[in-house]
């Protein structure tokens, strides 16, 4: 069975470590905040200028001056700090964020990522995605393994305009956890009940498959 | 009175000197911390052919979006746009030019512009369409593109409190691009919720020192919320 959105978030949450500063992109990455393991402290960075993002406010707490990068009303966690956009991107571009999680349309065997632009469709912009992928060392990309039409999103070469070149090392899809190195995808884990054959079939780029591919666990 | 008094008493005075074809740098992220009354004043003045440097372009009836109605904007330099139908229409009709710029690069372009640094190198955008045609240099084995900084004829800024000398403090995430915008305008106009006397703000807590600021005006603000998200209390 392919992973649900929640399971993808749960699996990513296992990559969190005590004391990590983490930037979560819009969509599935945001859900990771719901699965932070007990007993560890994590601070969420929101690129509009908030380090230490708390939960959504109650009706009484709503403050138009307090939003996240998705423009949603939020609160500040205990110990949070607030700063300018230049300061925020100094943290990101200076490599100070421990883990970045973001979505994508495609990745390829050389660690290239395409996530912001589909030629012929309205282009709204890259927001902070290009800064995040260029600045972070530890990035996890989340996406479905293949399109609705069955076309692989793990490619030899990205077909869409890039968001960043040679910067992605880890990908979690609904089928598999994959690392990228030496010009190939390396299959590390498979979703429960998903066969290695299915993953091979849906991966267009070169895939290195070890003798034993463990099933993913979530807790 | 002091030569440092920056306070003006009308929005006409606040935006005096804005002319067709000028470049305006605006603070704000989404609808948060936008200089909403200064934007409304530009609408009222009808100034045309403007280039705006701003992370976003508002929505159809609020923020910079209202300047699309009479086609006052010629070009947007932004990281994320299109939350408004009119924007999409004018873009597709070729009536509006957009230069999409990564958010961190945009912030740094303003910061560098205000600091007198004409250009800088960044890894952001290397190998992507953003890097096309830009100088590439290698430092310590990694490739970087050169990005040029930005300054504006005007900067329009939303602060929380200012003193009459133009020292400004921002509130919560309404800070965002405002401090960089404030440094990068030939004429920087700040609208705030409260103006106090010099000495009332703690000097250690000033975000934008008055040296960057030419005009300060007190306004009242709608502060519209774009995505109202709540939890049960």
mmCIF file with all atom_site columns, N, CA and C in Angstrom, chain B residues 58-96:
data_model
loop_
_atom_site.group_PDB
_atom_site.id
_atom_site.type_symbol
_atom_site.label_atom_id
_atom_site.label_alt_id
_atom_site.label_comp_id
_atom_site.label_asym_id
_atom_site.label_entity_id
_atom_site.label_seq_id
_atom_site.pdbx_PDB_ins_code
_atom_site.Cartn_x
_atom_site.Cartn_y
_atom_site.Cartn_z
_atom_site.occupancy
_atom_site.B_iso_or_equiv
_atom_site.pdbx_formal_charge
_atom_site.auth_seq_id
_atom_site.auth_comp_id
_atom_site.auth_asym_id
_atom_site.auth_atom_id
_atom_site.pdbx_PDB_model_num
ATOM 1   N N  . UNK B 1 58 ? -0.300 41.522 -3.363  1.00 0.00 ? 58 UNK B N  1
ATOM 2   C CA . UNK B 1 58 ? -1.609 41.713 -2.742  1.00 0.00 ? 58 UNK B CA 1
ATOM 3   C C  . UNK B 1 58 ? -2.672 40.788 -3.310  1.00 0.00 ? 58 UNK B C  1
ATOM 4   N N  . UNK B 1 59 ? -3.925 41.135 -3.037  1.00 0.00 ? 59 UNK B N  1
ATOM 5   C CA . UNK B 1 59 ? -5.064 40.403 -3.597  1.00 0.00 ? 59 UNK B CA 1
ATOM 6   C C  . UNK B 1 59 ? -5.884 41.411 -4.403  1.00 0.00 ? 59 UNK B C  1
ATOM 7   N N  . UNK B 1 60 ? -6.975 40.938 -5.032  1.00 0.00 ? 60 UNK B N  1
ATOM 8   C CA . UNK B 1 60 ? -7.703 41.808 -5.966  1.00 0.00 ? 60 UNK B CA 1
ATOM 9   C C  . UNK B 1 60 ? -8.118 43.158 -5.385  1.00 0.00 ? 60 UNK B C  1
ATOM 10  N N  . UNK B 1 61 ? -8.590 43.157 -4.144  1.00 0.00 ? 61 UNK B N  1
ATOM 11  C CA . UNK B 1 61 ? -9.127 44.414 -3.613  1.00 0.00 ? 61 UNK B CA 1
ATOM 12  C C  . UNK B 1 61 ? -8.367 44.935 -2.406  1.00 0.00 ? 61 UNK B C  1
ATOM 13  N N  . UNK B 1 62 ? -7.132 44.450 -2.202  1.00 0.00 ? 62 UNK B N  1
ATOM 14  C CA . UNK B 1 62 ? -6.369 44.930 -1.052  1.00 0.00 ? 62 UNK B CA 1
ATOM 15  C C  . UNK B 1 62 ? -4.876 44.822 -1.317  1.00 0.00 ? 62 UNK B C  1
ATOM 16  N N  . UNK B 1 63 ? -4.126 45.745 -0.736  1.00 0.00 ? 63 UNK B N  1
ATOM 17  C CA . UNK B 1 63 ? -2.679 45.750 -0.938  1.00 0.00 ? 63 UNK B CA 1
ATOM 18  C C  . UNK B 1 63 ? -2.347 46.222 -2.350  1.00 0.00 ? 63 UNK B C  1
ATOM 19  N N  . UNK B 1 64 ? -1.181 45.811 -2.858  1.00 0.00 ? 64 UNK B N  1
ATOM 20  C CA . UNK B 1 64 ? -0.741 46.291 -4.173  1.00 0.00 ? 64 UNK B CA 1
ATOM 21  C C  . UNK B 1 64 ? -1.710 45.902 -5.282  1.00 0.00 ? 64 UNK B C  1
ATOM 22  N N  . UNK B 1 65 ? -2.547 44.886 -5.045  1.00 0.00 ? 65 UNK B N  1
ATOM 23  C CA . UNK B 1 65 ? -3.542 44.470 -6.038  1.00 0.00 ? 65 UNK B CA 1
ATOM 24  C C  . UNK B 1 65 ? -4.436 45.615 -6.500  1.00 0.00 ? 65 UNK B C  1
ATOM 25  N N  . UNK B 1 66 ? -4.707 46.582 -5.625  1.00 0.00 ? 66 UNK B N  1
ATOM 26  C CA . UNK B 1 66 ? -5.605 47.684 -6.004  1.00 0.00 ? 66 UNK B CA 1
ATOM 27  C C  . UNK B 1 66 ? -4.983 48.604 -7.060  1.00 0.00 ? 66 UNK B C  1
ATOM 28  N N  . UNK B 1 67 ? -3.649 48.536 -7.197  1.00 0.00 ? 67 UNK B N  1
ATOM 29  C CA . UNK B 1 67 ? -2.986 49.380 -8.199  1.00 0.00 ? 67 UNK B CA 1
ATOM 30  C C  . UNK B 1 67 ? -3.056 48.768 -9.595  1.00 0.00 ? 67 UNK B C  1
ATOM 31  N N  . UNK B 1 68 ? -3.554 47.520 -9.658  1.00 0.00 ? 68 UNK B N  1
ATOM 32  C CA . UNK B 1 68 ? -3.716 46.886 -10.971 1.00 0.00 ? 68 UNK B CA 1
ATOM 33  C C  . UNK B 1 68 ? -4.976 47.392 -11.669 1.00 0.00 ? 68 UNK B C  1
ATOM 34  N N  . UNK B 1 69 ? -5.943 47.837 -10.879 1.00 0.00 ? 69 UNK B N  1
ATOM 35  C CA . UNK B 1 69 ? -7.253 48.202 -11.417 1.00 0.00 ? 69 UNK B CA 1
ATOM 36  C C  . UNK B 1 69 ? -7.113 49.246 -12.525 1.00 0.00 ? 69 UNK B C  1
ATOM 37  N N  . UNK B 1 70 ? -6.330 50.295 -12.278 1.00 0.00 ? 70 UNK B N  1
ATOM 38  C CA . UNK B 1 70 ? -6.116 51.331 -13.295 1.00 0.00 ? 70 UNK B CA 1
ATOM 39  C C  . UNK B 1 70 ? -4.754 51.171 -13.972 1.00 0.00 ? 70 UNK B C  1
ATOM 40  N N  . UNK B 1 71 ? -4.242 49.942 -13.936 1.00 0.00 ? 71 UNK B N  1
ATOM 41  C CA . UNK B 1 71 ? -2.973 49.603 -14.604 1.00 0.00 ? 71 UNK B CA 1
ATOM 42  C C  . UNK B 1 71 ? -1.840 50.554 -14.228 1.00 0.00 ? 71 UNK B C  1
ATOM 43  N N  . UNK B 1 72 ? -1.676 50.776 -12.941 1.00 0.00 ? 72 UNK B N  1
ATOM 44  C CA . UNK B 1 72 ? -0.610 51.678 -12.489 1.00 0.00 ? 72 UNK B CA 1
ATOM 45  C C  . UNK B 1 72 ? 0.749  50.985 -12.418 1.00 0.00 ? 72 UNK B C  1
ATOM 46  N N  . UNK B 1 73 ? 0.713  49.630 -12.403 1.00 0.00 ? 73 UNK B N  1
ATOM 47  C CA . UNK B 1 73 ? 1.967  48.885 -12.270 1.00 0.00 ? 73 UNK B CA 1
ATOM 48  C C  . UNK B 1 73 ? 2.427  48.383 -13.639 1.00 0.00 ? 73 UNK B C  1
ATOM 49  N N  . UNK B 1 74 ? 3.672  48.722 -13.963 1.00 0.00 ? 74 UNK B N  1
ATOM 50  C CA . UNK B 1 74 ? 4.268  48.264 -15.221 1.00 0.00 ? 74 UNK B CA 1
ATOM 51  C C  . UNK B 1 74 ? 5.011  46.958 -14.993 1.00 0.00 ? 74 UNK B C  1
ATOM 52  N N  . UNK B 1 75 ? 5.676  46.875 -13.832 1.00 0.00 ? 75 UNK B N  1
ATOM 53  C CA . UNK B 1 75 ? 6.536  45.717 -13.585 1.00 0.00 ? 75 UNK B CA 1
ATOM 54  C C  . UNK B 1 75 ? 6.550  45.377 -12.094 1.00 0.00 ? 75 UNK B C  1
ATOM 55  N N  . UNK B 1 76 ? 6.529  44.067 -11.794 1.00 0.00 ? 76 UNK B N  1
ATOM 56  C CA . UNK B 1 76 ? 6.676  43.589 -10.419 1.00 0.00 ? 76 UNK B CA 1
ATOM 57  C C  . UNK B 1 76 ? 7.965  42.788 -10.310 1.00 0.00 ? 76 UNK B C  1
ATOM 58  N N  . UNK B 1 77 ? 8.736  43.053 -9.250  1.00 0.00 ? 77 UNK B N  1
ATOM 59  C CA . UNK B 1 77 ? 9.884  42.216 -8.927  1.00 0.00 ? 77 UNK B CA 1
ATOM 60  C C  . UNK B 1 77 ? 9.526  41.530 -7.609  1.00 0.00 ? 77 UNK B C  1
ATOM 61  N N  . UNK B 1 78 ? 9.232  40.248 -7.656  1.00 0.00 ? 78 UNK B N  1
ATOM 62  C CA . UNK B 1 78 ? 8.596  39.535 -6.548  1.00 0.00 ? 78 UNK B CA 1
ATOM 63  C C  . UNK B 1 78 ? 9.052  38.084 -6.507  1.00 0.00 ? 78 UNK B C  1
ATOM 64  N N  . UNK B 1 79 ? 8.777  37.416 -5.373  1.00 0.00 ? 79 UNK B N  1
ATOM 65  C CA . UNK B 1 79 ? 9.096  35.980 -5.316  1.00 0.00 ? 79 UNK B CA 1
ATOM 66  C C  . UNK B 1 79 ? 7.871  35.112 -5.536  1.00 0.00 ? 79 UNK B C  1
ATOM 67  N N  . UNK B 1 80 ? 6.691  35.663 -5.261  1.00 0.00 ? 80 UNK B N  1
ATOM 68  C CA . UNK B 1 80 ? 5.475  34.853 -5.409  1.00 0.00 ? 80 UNK B CA 1
ATOM 69  C C  . UNK B 1 80 ? 4.292  35.771 -5.663  1.00 0.00 ? 80 UNK B C  1
ATOM 70  N N  . UNK B 1 81 ? 3.642  35.565 -6.794  1.00 0.00 ? 81 UNK B N  1
ATOM 71  C CA . UNK B 1 81 ? 2.540  36.452 -7.182  1.00 0.00 ? 81 UNK B CA 1
ATOM 72  C C  . UNK B 1 81 ? 1.352  35.623 -7.686  1.00 0.00 ? 81 UNK B C  1
ATOM 73  N N  . UNK B 1 82 ? 0.295  36.294 -8.013  1.00 0.00 ? 82 UNK B N  1
ATOM 74  C CA . UNK B 1 82 ? -0.795 35.615 -8.685  1.00 0.00 ? 82 UNK B CA 1
ATOM 75  C C  . UNK B 1 82 ? -1.905 35.157 -7.761  1.00 0.00 ? 82 UNK B C  1
ATOM 76  N N  . UNK B 1 83 ? -1.979 35.741 -6.553  1.00 0.00 ? 83 UNK B N  1
ATOM 77  C CA . UNK B 1 83 ? -3.093 35.449 -5.661  1.00 0.00 ? 83 UNK B CA 1
ATOM 78  C C  . UNK B 1 83 ? -4.305 36.303 -6.056  1.00 0.00 ? 83 UNK B C  1
ATOM 79  N N  . UNK B 1 84 ? -4.230 36.927 -7.228  1.00 0.00 ? 84 UNK B N  1
ATOM 80  C CA . UNK B 1 84 ? -5.314 37.795 -7.684  1.00 0.00 ? 84 UNK B CA 1
ATOM 81  C C  . UNK B 1 84 ? -5.602 37.584 -9.173  1.00 0.00 ? 84 UNK B C  1
ATOM 82  N N  . UNK B 1 85 ? -6.888 37.568 -9.477  1.00 0.00 ? 85 UNK B N  1
ATOM 83  C CA . UNK B 1 85 ? -7.338 37.272 -10.841 1.00 0.00 ? 85 UNK B CA 1
ATOM 84  C C  . UNK B 1 85 ? -6.874 38.335 -11.832 1.00 0.00 ? 85 UNK B C  1
ATOM 85  N N  . UNK B 1 86 ? -6.928 39.603 -11.409 1.00 0.00 ? 86 UNK B N  1
ATOM 86  C CA . UNK B 1 86 ? -6.552 40.705 -12.284 1.00 0.00 ? 86 UNK B CA 1
ATOM 87  C C  . UNK B 1 86 ? -5.076 40.623 -12.673 1.00 0.00 ? 86 UNK B C  1
ATOM 88  N N  . UNK B 1 87 ? -4.265 40.221 -11.705 1.00 0.00 ? 87 UNK B N  1
ATOM 89  C CA . UNK B 1 87 ? -2.836 40.057 -11.948 1.00 0.00 ? 87 UNK B CA 1
ATOM 90  C C  . UNK B 1 87 ? -2.620 39.056 -13.079 1.00 0.00 ? 87 UNK B C  1
ATOM 91  N N  . UNK B 1 88 ? -3.283 37.903 -12.959 1.00 0.00 ? 88 UNK B N  1
ATOM 92  C CA . UNK B 1 88 ? -3.147 36.836 -13.951 1.00 0.00 ? 88 UNK B CA 1
ATOM 93  C C  . UNK B 1 88 ? -3.574 37.337 -15.327 1.00 0.00 ? 88 UNK B C  1
ATOM 94  N N  . UNK B 1 89 ? -4.685 38.059 -15.368 1.00 0.00 ? 89 UNK B N  1
ATOM 95  C CA . UNK B 1 89 ? -5.228 38.562 -16.619 1.00 0.00 ? 89 UNK B CA 1
ATOM 96  C C  . UNK B 1 89 ? -4.250 39.518 -17.308 1.00 0.00 ? 89 UNK B C  1
ATOM 97  N N  . UNK B 1 90 ? -3.713 40.472 -16.529 1.00 0.00 ? 90 UNK B N  1
ATOM 98  C CA . UNK B 1 90 ? -2.791 41.459 -17.110 1.00 0.00 ? 90 UNK B CA 1
ATOM 99  C C  . UNK B 1 90 ? -1.469 40.824 -17.518 1.00 0.00 ? 90 UNK B C  1
ATOM 100 N N  . UNK B 1 91 ? -1.046 39.817 -16.754 1.00 0.00 ? 91 UNK B N  1
ATOM 101 C CA . UNK B 1 91 ? 0.196  39.117 -17.085 1.00 0.00 ? 91 UNK B CA 1
ATOM 102 C C  . UNK B 1 91 ? 0.042  38.378 -18.401 1.00 0.00 ? 91 UNK B C  1
ATOM 103 N N  . UNK B 1 92 ? -1.071 37.639 -18.545 1.00 0.00 ? 92 UNK B N  1
ATOM 104 C CA . UNK B 1 92 ? -1.306 36.853 -19.756 1.00 0.00 ? 92 UNK B CA 1
ATOM 105 C C  . UNK B 1 92 ? -1.522 37.760 -20.967 1.00 0.00 ? 92 UNK B C  1
ATOM 106 N N  . UNK B 1 93 ? -2.063 38.977 -20.728 1.00 0.00 ? 93 UNK B N  1
ATOM 107 C CA . UNK B 1 93 ? -2.296 39.922 -21.820 1.00 0.00 ? 93 UNK B CA 1
ATOM 108 C C  . UNK B 1 93 ? -1.035 40.711 -22.169 1.00 0.00 ? 93 UNK B C  1
ATOM 109 N N  . UNK B 1 94 ? 0.041  40.472 -21.435 1.00 0.00 ? 94 UNK B N  1
ATOM 110 C CA . UNK B 1 94 ? 1.290  41.179 -21.696 1.00 0.00 ? 94 UNK B CA 1
ATOM 111 C C  . UNK B 1 94 ? 1.284  42.630 -21.234 1.00 0.00 ? 94 UNK B C  1
ATOM 112 N N  . UNK B 1 95 ? 0.324  42.965 -20.359 1.00 0.00 ? 95 UNK B N  1
ATOM 113 C CA . UNK B 1 95 ? 0.237  44.351 -19.874 1.00 0.00 ? 95 UNK B CA 1
ATOM 114 C C  . UNK B 1 95 ? 1.073  44.570 -18.619 1.00 0.00 ? 95 UNK B C  1
ATOM 115 N N  . UNK B 1 96 ? 1.587  43.478 -18.097 1.00 0.00 ? 96 UNK B N  1
ATOM 116 C CA . UNK B 1 96 ? 2.309  43.530 -16.834 1.00 0.00 ? 96 UNK B CA 1
ATOM 117 C C  . UNK B 1 96 ? 3.550  42.652 -16.968 1.00 0.00 ? 96 UNK B C  1
#
